[in-house]
JSON list of C-alpha atoms in Angstrom, two decimals:
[
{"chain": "W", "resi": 1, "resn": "UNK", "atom": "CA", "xyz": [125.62, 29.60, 35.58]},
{"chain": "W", "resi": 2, "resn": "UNK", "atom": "CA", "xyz": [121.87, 30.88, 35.41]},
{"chain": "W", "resi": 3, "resn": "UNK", "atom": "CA", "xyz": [119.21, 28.15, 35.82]},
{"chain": "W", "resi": 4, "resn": "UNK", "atom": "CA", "xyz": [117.39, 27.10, 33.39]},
{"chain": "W", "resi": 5, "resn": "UNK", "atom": "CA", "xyz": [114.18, 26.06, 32.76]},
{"chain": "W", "resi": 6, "resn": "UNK", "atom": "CA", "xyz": [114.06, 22.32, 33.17]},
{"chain": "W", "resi": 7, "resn": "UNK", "atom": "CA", "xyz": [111.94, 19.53, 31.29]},
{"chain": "W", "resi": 8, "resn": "UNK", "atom": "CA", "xyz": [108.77, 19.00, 33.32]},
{"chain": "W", "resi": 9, "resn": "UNK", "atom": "CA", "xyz": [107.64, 15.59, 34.66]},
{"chain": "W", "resi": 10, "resn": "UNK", "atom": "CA", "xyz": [104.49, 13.98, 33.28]},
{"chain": "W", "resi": 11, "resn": "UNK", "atom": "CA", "xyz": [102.82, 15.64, 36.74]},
{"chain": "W", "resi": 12, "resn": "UNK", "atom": "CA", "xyz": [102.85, 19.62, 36.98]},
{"chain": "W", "resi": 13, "resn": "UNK", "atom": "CA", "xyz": [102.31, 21.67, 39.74]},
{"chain": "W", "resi": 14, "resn": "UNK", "atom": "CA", "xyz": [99.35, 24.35, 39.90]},
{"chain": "W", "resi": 15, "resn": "UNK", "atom": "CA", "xyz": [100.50, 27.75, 39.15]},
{"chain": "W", "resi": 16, "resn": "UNK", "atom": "CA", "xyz": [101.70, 30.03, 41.97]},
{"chain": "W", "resi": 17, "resn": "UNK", "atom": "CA", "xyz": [101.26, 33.10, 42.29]},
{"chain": "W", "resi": 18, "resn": "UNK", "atom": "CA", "xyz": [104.00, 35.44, 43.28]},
{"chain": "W", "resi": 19, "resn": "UNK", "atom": "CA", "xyz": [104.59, 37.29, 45.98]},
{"chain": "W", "resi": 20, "resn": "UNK", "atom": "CA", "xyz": [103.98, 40.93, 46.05]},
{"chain": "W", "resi": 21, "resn": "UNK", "atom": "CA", "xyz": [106.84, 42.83, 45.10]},
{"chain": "W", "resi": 22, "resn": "UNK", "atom": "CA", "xyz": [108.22, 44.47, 48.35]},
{"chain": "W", "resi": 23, "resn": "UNK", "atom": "CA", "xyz": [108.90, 48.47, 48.39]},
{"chain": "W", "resi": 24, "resn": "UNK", "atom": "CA", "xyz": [112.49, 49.30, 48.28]},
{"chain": "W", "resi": 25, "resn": "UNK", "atom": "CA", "xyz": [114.15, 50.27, 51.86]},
{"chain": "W", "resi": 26, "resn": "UNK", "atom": "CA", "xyz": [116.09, 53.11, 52.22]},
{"chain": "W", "resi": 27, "resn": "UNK", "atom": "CA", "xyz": [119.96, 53.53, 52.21]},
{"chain": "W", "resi": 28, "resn": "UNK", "atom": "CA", "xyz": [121.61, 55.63, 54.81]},
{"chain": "W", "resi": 29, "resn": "UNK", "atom": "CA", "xyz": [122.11, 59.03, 52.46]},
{"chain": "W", "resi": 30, "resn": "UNK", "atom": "CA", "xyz": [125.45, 60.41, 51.88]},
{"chain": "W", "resi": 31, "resn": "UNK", "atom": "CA", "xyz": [126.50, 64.03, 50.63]},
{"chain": "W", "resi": 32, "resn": "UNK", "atom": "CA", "xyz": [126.80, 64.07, 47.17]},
{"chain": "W", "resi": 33, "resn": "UNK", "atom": "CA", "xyz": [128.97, 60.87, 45.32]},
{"chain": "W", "resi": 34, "resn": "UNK", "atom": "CA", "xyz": [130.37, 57.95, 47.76]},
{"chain": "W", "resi": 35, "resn": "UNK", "atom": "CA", "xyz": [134.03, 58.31, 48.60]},
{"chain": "W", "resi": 36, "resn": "UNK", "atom": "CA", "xyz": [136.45, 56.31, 45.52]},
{"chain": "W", "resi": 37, "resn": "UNK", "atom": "CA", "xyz": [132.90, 55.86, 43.69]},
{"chain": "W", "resi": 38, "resn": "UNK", "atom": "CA", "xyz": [133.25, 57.47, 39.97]},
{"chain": "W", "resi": 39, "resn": "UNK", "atom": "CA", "xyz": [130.82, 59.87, 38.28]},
{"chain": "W", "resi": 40, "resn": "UNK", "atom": "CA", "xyz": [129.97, 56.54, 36.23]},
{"chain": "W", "resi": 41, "resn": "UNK", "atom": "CA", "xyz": [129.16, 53.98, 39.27]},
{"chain": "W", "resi": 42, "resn": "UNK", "atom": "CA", "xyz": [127.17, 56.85, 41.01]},
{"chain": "W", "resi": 43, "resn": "UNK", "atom": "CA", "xyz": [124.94, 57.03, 37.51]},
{"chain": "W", "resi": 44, "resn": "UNK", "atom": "CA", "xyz": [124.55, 53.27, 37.88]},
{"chain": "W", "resi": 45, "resn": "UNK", "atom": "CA", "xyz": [123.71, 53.16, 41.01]},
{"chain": "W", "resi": 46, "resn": "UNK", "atom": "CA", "xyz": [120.86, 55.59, 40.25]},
{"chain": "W", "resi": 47, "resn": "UNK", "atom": "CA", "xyz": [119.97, 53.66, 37.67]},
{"chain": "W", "resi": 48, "resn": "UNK", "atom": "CA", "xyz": [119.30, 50.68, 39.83]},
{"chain": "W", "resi": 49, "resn": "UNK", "atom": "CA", "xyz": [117.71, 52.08, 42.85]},
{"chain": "W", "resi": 50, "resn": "UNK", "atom": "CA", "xyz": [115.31, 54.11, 40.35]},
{"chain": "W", "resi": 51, "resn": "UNK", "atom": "CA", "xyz": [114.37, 50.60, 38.69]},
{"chain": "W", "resi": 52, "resn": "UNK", "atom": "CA", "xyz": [113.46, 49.15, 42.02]},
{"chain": "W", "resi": 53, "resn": "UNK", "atom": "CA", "xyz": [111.35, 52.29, 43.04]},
{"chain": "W", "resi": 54, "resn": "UNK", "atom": "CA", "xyz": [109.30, 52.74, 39.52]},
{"chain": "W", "resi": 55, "resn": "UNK", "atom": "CA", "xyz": [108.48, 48.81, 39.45]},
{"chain": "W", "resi": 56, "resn": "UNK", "atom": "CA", "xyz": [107.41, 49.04, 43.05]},
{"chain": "W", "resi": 57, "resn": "UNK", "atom": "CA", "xyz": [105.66, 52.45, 42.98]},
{"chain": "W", "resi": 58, "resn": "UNK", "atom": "CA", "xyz": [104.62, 53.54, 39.06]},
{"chain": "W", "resi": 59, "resn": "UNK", "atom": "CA", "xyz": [105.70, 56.82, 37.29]},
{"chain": "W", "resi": 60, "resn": "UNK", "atom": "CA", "xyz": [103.63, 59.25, 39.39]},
{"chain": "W", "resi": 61, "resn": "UNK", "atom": "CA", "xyz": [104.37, 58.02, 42.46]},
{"chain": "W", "resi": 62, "resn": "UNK", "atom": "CA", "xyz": [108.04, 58.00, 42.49]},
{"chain": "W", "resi": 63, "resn": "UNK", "atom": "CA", "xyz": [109.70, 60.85, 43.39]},
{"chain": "W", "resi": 64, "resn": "UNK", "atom": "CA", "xyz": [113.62, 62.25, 42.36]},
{"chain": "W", "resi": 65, "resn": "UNK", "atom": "CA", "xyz": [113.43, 62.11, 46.43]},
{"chain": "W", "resi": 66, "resn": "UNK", "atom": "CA", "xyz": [112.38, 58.98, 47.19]},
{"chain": "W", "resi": 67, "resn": "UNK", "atom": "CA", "xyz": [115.21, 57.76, 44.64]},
{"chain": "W", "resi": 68, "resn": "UNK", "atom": "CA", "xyz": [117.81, 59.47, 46.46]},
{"chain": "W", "resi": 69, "resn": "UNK", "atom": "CA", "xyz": [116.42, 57.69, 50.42]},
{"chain": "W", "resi": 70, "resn": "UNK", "atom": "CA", "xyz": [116.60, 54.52, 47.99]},
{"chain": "W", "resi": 71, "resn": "UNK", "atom": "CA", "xyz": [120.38, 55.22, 46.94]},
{"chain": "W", "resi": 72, "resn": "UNK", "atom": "CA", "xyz": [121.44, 56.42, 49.72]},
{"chain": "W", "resi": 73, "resn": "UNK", "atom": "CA", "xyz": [122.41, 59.56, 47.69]},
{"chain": "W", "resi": 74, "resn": "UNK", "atom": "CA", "xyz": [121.17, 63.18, 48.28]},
{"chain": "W", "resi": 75, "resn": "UNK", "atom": "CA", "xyz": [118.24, 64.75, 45.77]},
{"chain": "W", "resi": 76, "resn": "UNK", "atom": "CA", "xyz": [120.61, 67.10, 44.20]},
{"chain": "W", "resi": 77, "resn": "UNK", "atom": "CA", "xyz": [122.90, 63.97, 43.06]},
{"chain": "W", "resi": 78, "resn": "UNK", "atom": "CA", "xyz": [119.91, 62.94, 41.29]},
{"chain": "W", "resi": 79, "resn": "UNK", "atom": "CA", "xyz": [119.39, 65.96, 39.51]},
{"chain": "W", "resi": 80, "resn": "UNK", "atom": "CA", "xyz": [122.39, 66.17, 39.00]},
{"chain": "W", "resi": 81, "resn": "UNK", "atom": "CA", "xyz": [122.85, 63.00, 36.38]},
{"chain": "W", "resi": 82, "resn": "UNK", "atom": "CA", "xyz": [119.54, 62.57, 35.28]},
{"chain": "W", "resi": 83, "resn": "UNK", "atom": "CA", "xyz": [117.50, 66.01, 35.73]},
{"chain": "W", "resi": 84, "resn": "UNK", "atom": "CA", "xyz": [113.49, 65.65, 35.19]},
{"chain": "W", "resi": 85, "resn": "UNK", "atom": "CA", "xyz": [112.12, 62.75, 36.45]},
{"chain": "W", "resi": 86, "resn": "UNK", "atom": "CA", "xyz": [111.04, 61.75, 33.04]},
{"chain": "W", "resi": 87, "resn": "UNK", "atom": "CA", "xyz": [114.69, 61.66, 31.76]},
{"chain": "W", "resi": 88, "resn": "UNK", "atom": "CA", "xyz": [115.37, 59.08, 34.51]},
{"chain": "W", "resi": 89, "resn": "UNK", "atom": "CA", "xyz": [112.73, 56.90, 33.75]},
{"chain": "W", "resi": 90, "resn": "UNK", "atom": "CA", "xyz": [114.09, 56.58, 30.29]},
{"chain": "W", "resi": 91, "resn": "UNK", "atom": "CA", "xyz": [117.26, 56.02, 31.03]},
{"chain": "W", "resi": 92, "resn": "UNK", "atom": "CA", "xyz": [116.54, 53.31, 33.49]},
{"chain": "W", "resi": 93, "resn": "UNK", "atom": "CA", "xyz": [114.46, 51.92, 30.44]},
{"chain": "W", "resi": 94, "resn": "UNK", "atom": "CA", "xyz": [117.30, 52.41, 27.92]},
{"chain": "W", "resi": 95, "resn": "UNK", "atom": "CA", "xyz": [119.89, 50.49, 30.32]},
{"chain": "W", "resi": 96, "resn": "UNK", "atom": "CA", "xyz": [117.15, 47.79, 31.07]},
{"chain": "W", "resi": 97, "resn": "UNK", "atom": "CA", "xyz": [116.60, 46.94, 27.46]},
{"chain": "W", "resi": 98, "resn": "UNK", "atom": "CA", "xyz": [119.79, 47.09, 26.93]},
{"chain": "W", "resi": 99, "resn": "UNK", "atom": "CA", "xyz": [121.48, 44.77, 29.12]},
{"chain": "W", "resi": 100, "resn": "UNK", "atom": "CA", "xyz": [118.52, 42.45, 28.50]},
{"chain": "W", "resi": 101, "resn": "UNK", "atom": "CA", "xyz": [119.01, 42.59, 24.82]},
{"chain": "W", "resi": 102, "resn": "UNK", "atom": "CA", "xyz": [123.11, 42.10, 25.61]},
{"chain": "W", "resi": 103, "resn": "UNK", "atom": "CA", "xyz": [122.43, 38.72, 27.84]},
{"chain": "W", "resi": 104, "resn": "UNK", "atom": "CA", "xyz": [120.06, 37.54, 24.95]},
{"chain": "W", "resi": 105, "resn": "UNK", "atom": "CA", "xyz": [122.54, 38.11, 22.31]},
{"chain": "W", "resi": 106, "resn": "UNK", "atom": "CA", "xyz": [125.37, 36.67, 24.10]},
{"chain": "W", "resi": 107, "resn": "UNK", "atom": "CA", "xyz": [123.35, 33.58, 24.84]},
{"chain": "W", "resi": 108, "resn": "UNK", "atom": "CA", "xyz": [122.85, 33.05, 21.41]},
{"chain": "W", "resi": 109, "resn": "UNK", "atom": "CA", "xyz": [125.87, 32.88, 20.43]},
{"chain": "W", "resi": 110, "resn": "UNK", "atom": "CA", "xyz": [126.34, 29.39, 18.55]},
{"chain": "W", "resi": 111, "resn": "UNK", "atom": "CA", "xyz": [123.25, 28.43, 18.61]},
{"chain": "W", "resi": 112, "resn": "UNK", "atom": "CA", "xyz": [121.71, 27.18, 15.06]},
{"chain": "W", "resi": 113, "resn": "UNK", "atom": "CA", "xyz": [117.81, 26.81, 14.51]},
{"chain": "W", "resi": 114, "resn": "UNK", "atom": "CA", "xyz": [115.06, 28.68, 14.50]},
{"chain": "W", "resi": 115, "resn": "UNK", "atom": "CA", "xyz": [113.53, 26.27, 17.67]},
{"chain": "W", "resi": 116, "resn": "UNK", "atom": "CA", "xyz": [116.92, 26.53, 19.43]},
{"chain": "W", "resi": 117, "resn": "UNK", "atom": "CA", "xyz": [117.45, 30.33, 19.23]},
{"chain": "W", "resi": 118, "resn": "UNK", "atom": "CA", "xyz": [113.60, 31.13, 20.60]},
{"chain": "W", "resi": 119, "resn": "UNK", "atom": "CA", "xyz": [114.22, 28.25, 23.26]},
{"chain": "W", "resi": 120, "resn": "UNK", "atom": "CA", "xyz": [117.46, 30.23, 24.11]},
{"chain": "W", "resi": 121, "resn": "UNK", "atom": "CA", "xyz": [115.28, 33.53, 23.85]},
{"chain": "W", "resi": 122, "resn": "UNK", "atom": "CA", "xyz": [112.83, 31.99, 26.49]},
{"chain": "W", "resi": 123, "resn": "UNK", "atom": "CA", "xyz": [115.25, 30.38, 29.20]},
{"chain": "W", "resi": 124, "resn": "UNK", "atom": "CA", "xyz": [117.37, 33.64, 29.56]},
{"chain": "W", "resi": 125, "resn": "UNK", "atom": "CA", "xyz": [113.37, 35.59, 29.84]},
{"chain": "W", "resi": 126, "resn": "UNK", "atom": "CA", "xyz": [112.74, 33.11, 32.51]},
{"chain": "W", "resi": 127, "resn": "UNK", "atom": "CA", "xyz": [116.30, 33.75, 34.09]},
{"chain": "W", "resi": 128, "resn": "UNK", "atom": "CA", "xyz": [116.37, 37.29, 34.08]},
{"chain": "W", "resi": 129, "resn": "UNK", "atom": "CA", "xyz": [112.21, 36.76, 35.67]},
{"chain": "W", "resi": 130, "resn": "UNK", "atom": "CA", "xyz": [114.06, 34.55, 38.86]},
{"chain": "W", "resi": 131, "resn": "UNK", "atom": "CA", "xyz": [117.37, 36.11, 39.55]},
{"chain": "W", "resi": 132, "resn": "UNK", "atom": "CA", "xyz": [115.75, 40.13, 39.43]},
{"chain": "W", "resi": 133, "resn": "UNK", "atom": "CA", "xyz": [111.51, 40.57, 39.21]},
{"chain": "W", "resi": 134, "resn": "UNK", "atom": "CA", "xyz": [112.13, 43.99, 39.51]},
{"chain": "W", "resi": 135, "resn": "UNK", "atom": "CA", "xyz": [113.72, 43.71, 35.91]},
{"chain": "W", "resi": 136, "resn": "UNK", "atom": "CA", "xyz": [110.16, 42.16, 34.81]},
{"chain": "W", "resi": 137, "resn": "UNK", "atom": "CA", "xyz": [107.56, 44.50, 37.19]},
{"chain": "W", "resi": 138, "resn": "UNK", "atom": "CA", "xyz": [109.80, 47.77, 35.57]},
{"chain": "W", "resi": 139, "resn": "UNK", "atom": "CA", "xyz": [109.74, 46.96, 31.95]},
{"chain": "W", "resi": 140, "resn": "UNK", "atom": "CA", "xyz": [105.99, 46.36, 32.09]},
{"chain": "W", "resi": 141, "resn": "UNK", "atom": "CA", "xyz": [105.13, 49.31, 34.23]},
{"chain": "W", "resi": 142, "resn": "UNK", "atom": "CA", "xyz": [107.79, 51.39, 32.03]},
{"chain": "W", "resi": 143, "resn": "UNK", "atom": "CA", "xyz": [105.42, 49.91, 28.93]},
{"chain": "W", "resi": 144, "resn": "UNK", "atom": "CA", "xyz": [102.10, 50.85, 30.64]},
{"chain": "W", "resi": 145, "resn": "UNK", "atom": "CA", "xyz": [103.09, 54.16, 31.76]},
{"chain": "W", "resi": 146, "resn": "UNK", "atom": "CA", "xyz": [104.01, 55.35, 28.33]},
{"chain": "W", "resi": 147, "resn": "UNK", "atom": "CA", "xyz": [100.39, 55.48, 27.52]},
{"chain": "W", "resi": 148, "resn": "UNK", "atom": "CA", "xyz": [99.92, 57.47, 30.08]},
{"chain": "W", "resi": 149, "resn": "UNK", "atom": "CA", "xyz": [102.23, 60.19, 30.36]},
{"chain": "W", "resi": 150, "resn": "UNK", "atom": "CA", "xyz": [103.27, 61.66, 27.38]},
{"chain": "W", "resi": 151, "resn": "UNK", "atom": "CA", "xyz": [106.76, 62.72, 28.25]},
{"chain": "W", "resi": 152, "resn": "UNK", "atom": "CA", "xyz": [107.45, 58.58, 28.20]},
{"chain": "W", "resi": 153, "resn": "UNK", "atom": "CA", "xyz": [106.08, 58.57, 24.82]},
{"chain": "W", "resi": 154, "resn": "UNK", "atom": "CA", "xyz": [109.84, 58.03, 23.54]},
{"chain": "W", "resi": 155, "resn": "UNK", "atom": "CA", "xyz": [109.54, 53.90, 24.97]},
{"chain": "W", "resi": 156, "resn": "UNK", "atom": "CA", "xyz": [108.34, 51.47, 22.41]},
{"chain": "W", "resi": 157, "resn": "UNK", "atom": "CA", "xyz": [106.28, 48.91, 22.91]},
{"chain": "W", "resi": 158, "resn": "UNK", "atom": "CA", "xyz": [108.52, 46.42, 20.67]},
{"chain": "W", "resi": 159, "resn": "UNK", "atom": "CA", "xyz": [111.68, 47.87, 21.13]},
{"chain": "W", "resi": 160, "resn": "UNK", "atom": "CA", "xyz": [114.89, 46.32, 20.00]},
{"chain": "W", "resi": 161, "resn": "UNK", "atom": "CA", "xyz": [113.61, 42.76, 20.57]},
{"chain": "W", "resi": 162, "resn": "UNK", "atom": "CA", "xyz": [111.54, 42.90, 17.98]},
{"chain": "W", "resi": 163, "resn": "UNK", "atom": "CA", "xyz": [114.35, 43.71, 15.49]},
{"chain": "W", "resi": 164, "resn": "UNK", "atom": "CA", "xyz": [115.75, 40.73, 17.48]},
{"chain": "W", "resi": 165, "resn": "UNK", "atom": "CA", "xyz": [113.08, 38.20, 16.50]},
{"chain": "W", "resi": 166, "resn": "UNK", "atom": "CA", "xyz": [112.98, 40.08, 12.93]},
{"chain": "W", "resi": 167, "resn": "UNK", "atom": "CA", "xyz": [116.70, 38.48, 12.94]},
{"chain": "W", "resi": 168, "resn": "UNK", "atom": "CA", "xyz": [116.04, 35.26, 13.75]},
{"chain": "W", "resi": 169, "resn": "UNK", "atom": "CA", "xyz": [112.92, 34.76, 11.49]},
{"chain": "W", "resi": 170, "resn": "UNK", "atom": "CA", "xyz": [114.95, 36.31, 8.28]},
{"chain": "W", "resi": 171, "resn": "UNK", "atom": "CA", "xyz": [117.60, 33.89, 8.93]},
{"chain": "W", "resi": 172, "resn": "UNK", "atom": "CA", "xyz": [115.60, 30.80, 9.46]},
{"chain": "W", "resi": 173, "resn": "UNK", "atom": "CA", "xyz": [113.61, 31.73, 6.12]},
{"chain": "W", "resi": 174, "resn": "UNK", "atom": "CA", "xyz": [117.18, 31.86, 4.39]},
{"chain": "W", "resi": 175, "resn": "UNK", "atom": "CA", "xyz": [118.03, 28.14, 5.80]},
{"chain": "W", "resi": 176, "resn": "UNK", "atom": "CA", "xyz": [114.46, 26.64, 4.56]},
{"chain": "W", "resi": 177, "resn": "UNK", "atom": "CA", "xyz": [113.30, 26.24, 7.50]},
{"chain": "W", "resi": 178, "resn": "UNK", "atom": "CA", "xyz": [110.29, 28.74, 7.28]},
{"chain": "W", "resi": 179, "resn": "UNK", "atom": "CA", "xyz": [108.47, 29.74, 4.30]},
{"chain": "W", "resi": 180, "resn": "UNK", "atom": "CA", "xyz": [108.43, 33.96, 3.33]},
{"chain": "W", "resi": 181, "resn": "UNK", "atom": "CA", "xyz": [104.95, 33.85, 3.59]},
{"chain": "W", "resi": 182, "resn": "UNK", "atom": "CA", "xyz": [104.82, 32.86, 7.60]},
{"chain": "W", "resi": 183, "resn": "UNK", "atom": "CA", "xyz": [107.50, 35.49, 8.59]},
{"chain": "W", "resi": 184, "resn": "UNK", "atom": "CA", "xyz": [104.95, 38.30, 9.66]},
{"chain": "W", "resi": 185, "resn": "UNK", "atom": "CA", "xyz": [103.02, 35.46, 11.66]},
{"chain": "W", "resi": 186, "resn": "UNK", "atom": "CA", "xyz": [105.79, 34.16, 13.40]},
{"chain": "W", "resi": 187, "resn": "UNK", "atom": "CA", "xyz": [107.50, 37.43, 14.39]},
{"chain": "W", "resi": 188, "resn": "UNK", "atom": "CA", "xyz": [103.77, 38.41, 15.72]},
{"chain": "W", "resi": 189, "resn": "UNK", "atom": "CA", "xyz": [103.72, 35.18, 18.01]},
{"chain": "W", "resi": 190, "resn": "UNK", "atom": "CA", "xyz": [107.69, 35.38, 19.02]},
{"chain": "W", "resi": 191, "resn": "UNK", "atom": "CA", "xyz": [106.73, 38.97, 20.58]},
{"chain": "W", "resi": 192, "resn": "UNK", "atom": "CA", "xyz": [103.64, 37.68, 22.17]},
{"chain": "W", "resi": 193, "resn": "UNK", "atom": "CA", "xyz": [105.14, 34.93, 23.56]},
{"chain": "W", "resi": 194, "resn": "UNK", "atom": "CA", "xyz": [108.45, 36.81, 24.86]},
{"chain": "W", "resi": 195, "resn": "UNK", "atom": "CA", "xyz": [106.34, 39.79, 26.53]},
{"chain": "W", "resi": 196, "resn": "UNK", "atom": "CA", "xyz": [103.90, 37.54, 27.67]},
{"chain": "W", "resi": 197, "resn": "UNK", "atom": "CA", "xyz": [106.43, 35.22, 29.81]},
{"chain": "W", "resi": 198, "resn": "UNK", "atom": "CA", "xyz": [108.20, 38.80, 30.75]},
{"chain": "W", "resi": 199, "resn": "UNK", "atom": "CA", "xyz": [104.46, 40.16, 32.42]},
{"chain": "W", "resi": 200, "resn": "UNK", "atom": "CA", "xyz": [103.69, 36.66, 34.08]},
{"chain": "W", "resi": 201, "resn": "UNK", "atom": "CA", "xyz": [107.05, 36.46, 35.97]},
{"chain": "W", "resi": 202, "resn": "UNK", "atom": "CA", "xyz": [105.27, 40.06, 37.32]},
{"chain": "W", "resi": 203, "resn": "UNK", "atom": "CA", "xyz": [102.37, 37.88, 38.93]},
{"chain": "W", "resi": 204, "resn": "UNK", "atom": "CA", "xyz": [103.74, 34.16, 39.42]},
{"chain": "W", "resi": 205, "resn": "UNK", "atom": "CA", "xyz": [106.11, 32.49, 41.23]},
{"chain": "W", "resi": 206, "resn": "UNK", "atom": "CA", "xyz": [109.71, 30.88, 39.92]},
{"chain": "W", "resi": 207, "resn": "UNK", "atom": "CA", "xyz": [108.17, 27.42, 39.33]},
{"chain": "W", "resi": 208, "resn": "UNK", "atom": "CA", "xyz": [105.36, 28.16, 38.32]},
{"chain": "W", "resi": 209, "resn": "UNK", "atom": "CA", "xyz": [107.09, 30.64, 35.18]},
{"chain": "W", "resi": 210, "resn": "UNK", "atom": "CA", "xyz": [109.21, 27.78, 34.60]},
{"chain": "W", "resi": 211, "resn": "UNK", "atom": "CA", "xyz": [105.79, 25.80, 33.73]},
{"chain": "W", "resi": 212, "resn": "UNK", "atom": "CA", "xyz": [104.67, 28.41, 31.21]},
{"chain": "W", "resi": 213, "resn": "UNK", "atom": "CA", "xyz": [107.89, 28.45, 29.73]},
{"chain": "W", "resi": 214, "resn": "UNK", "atom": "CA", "xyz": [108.58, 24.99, 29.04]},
{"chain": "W", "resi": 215, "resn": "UNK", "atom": "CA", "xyz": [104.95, 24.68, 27.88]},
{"chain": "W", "resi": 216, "resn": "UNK", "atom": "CA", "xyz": [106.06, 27.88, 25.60]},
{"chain": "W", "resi": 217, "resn": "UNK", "atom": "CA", "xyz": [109.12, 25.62, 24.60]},
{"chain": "W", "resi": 218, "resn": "UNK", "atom": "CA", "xyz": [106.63, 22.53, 23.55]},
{"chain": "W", "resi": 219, "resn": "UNK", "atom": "CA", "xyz": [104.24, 25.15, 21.63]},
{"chain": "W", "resi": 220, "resn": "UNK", "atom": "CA", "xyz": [107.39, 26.07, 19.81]},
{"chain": "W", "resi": 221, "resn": "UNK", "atom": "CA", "xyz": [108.87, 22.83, 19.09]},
{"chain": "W", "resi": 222, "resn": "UNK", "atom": "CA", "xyz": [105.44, 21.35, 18.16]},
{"chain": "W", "resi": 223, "resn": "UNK", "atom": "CA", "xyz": [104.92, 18.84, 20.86]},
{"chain": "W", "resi": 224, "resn": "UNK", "atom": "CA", "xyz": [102.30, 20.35, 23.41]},
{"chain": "W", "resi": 225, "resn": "UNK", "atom": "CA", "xyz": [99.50, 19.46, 21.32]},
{"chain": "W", "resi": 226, "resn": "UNK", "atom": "CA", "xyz": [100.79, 16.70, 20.28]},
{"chain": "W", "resi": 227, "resn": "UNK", "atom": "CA", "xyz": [98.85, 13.35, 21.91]},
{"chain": "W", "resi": 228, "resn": "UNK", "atom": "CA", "xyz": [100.96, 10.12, 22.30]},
{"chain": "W", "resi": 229, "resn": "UNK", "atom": "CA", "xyz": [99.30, 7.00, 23.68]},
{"chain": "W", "resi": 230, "resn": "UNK", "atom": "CA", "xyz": [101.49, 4.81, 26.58]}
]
């Protein structure tokens, strides 16, 4: 089971930073697909050596070649599923998101509360953060390189976890737990909060993105401000 982020004691450590992310090596290239490997698990595999090569390189610097010394796989493989650079980069975006969004959703399955489906929201950030940073360092480079290039114009900014947090907020205001009037408010700091955590797991080490989300948690749940004497 992924860890979570635990309760903190009374003491916390400084923050941490993180170390720098480290360039991807190269694979030992094969002609064209791997032997018994389908048209599907070669795609994939694209897919994941392209993530690792944009997070640690940008956009501009990453090369349809450099992607294929990555997979192991030959430059005309990579045209060959994806085409233009540009195309690849949003499909490694797409599938990013999207698995993401699917771990989110099936975490939150059963859970009841506003405060219990953001906490959820928030450990499986912070678990996606420790067990791959090159999940975090792509999605924010993906982000910032939109604004740059306008063939990635097609990435939002909010994307579908947005829609998520729309979700959650409409729901809560149909239990009573939240008023109409706060819903725009809320939403605003549940996407702050979320993409916030997500670029800080960029910089920071494991414990100390544990820290900032359990004081996220506390902001959440009303008790970091909170002063209690003894």
């Amino acid at each position: 089971m992924a860890r979570r982020a635990e309760p903190l004691p009374d003491a916390i450590p400084p923050l941490a930073p993180r170390a720098a992310t480290a360039r991807p090596a190269r694979r030992r290239k094969q002609l064209g697909r791997p032997a018994n490997a389908s048209g599907e698990d070669t795609r994939r595999h694209i897919l994941e050596a392209a993530r690792e090569c944009f997070a640690a390189y940008g956009y501009a610097a990453t090369s349809n070649r450099i992607i294929a010394d990555r997979s192991g796989l030959t430059t005309a493989a990579v045209y060959h599923h994806f085409g233009r650079k540009s195309d690849l980069m949003l499909a490694v975006y797409e599938a990013t998101e999207a698995d993401s969004y699917a771990r989110i959703r099936a975490a939150l399955e059963g859970k009841r509360g506003i405060i219990a489906k953001t906490h959820t929201v928030l450990d499986v950030i912070h678990d996606i953060v420790v067990e791959d940073s090159a999940t975090a360092a792509f999605m924010f480079v993906a982000r910032e390189e939109s604004r740059r290039h306008e063939e990635l114009a097609a990435i939002p900014l909010d994307g579908v976890m947005a829609e998520l947090f729309a979700e959650i907020v409409d729901q809560a205001i149909e239990d009573h737990e939240l008023p109409a009037r706060n819903a725009k408010l809320v939403r605003g700091v549940f996407v702050v909060l979320t993409s916030g955590l997500a670029t800080f797991g960029t910089e920071q080490s494991p414990e100390a993105h544990a820290t900032a989300t359990e004081g996220c948690k506390r902001l959440i749940a009303g008790t970091l401000l909170n002063y209690t004497k003894g």
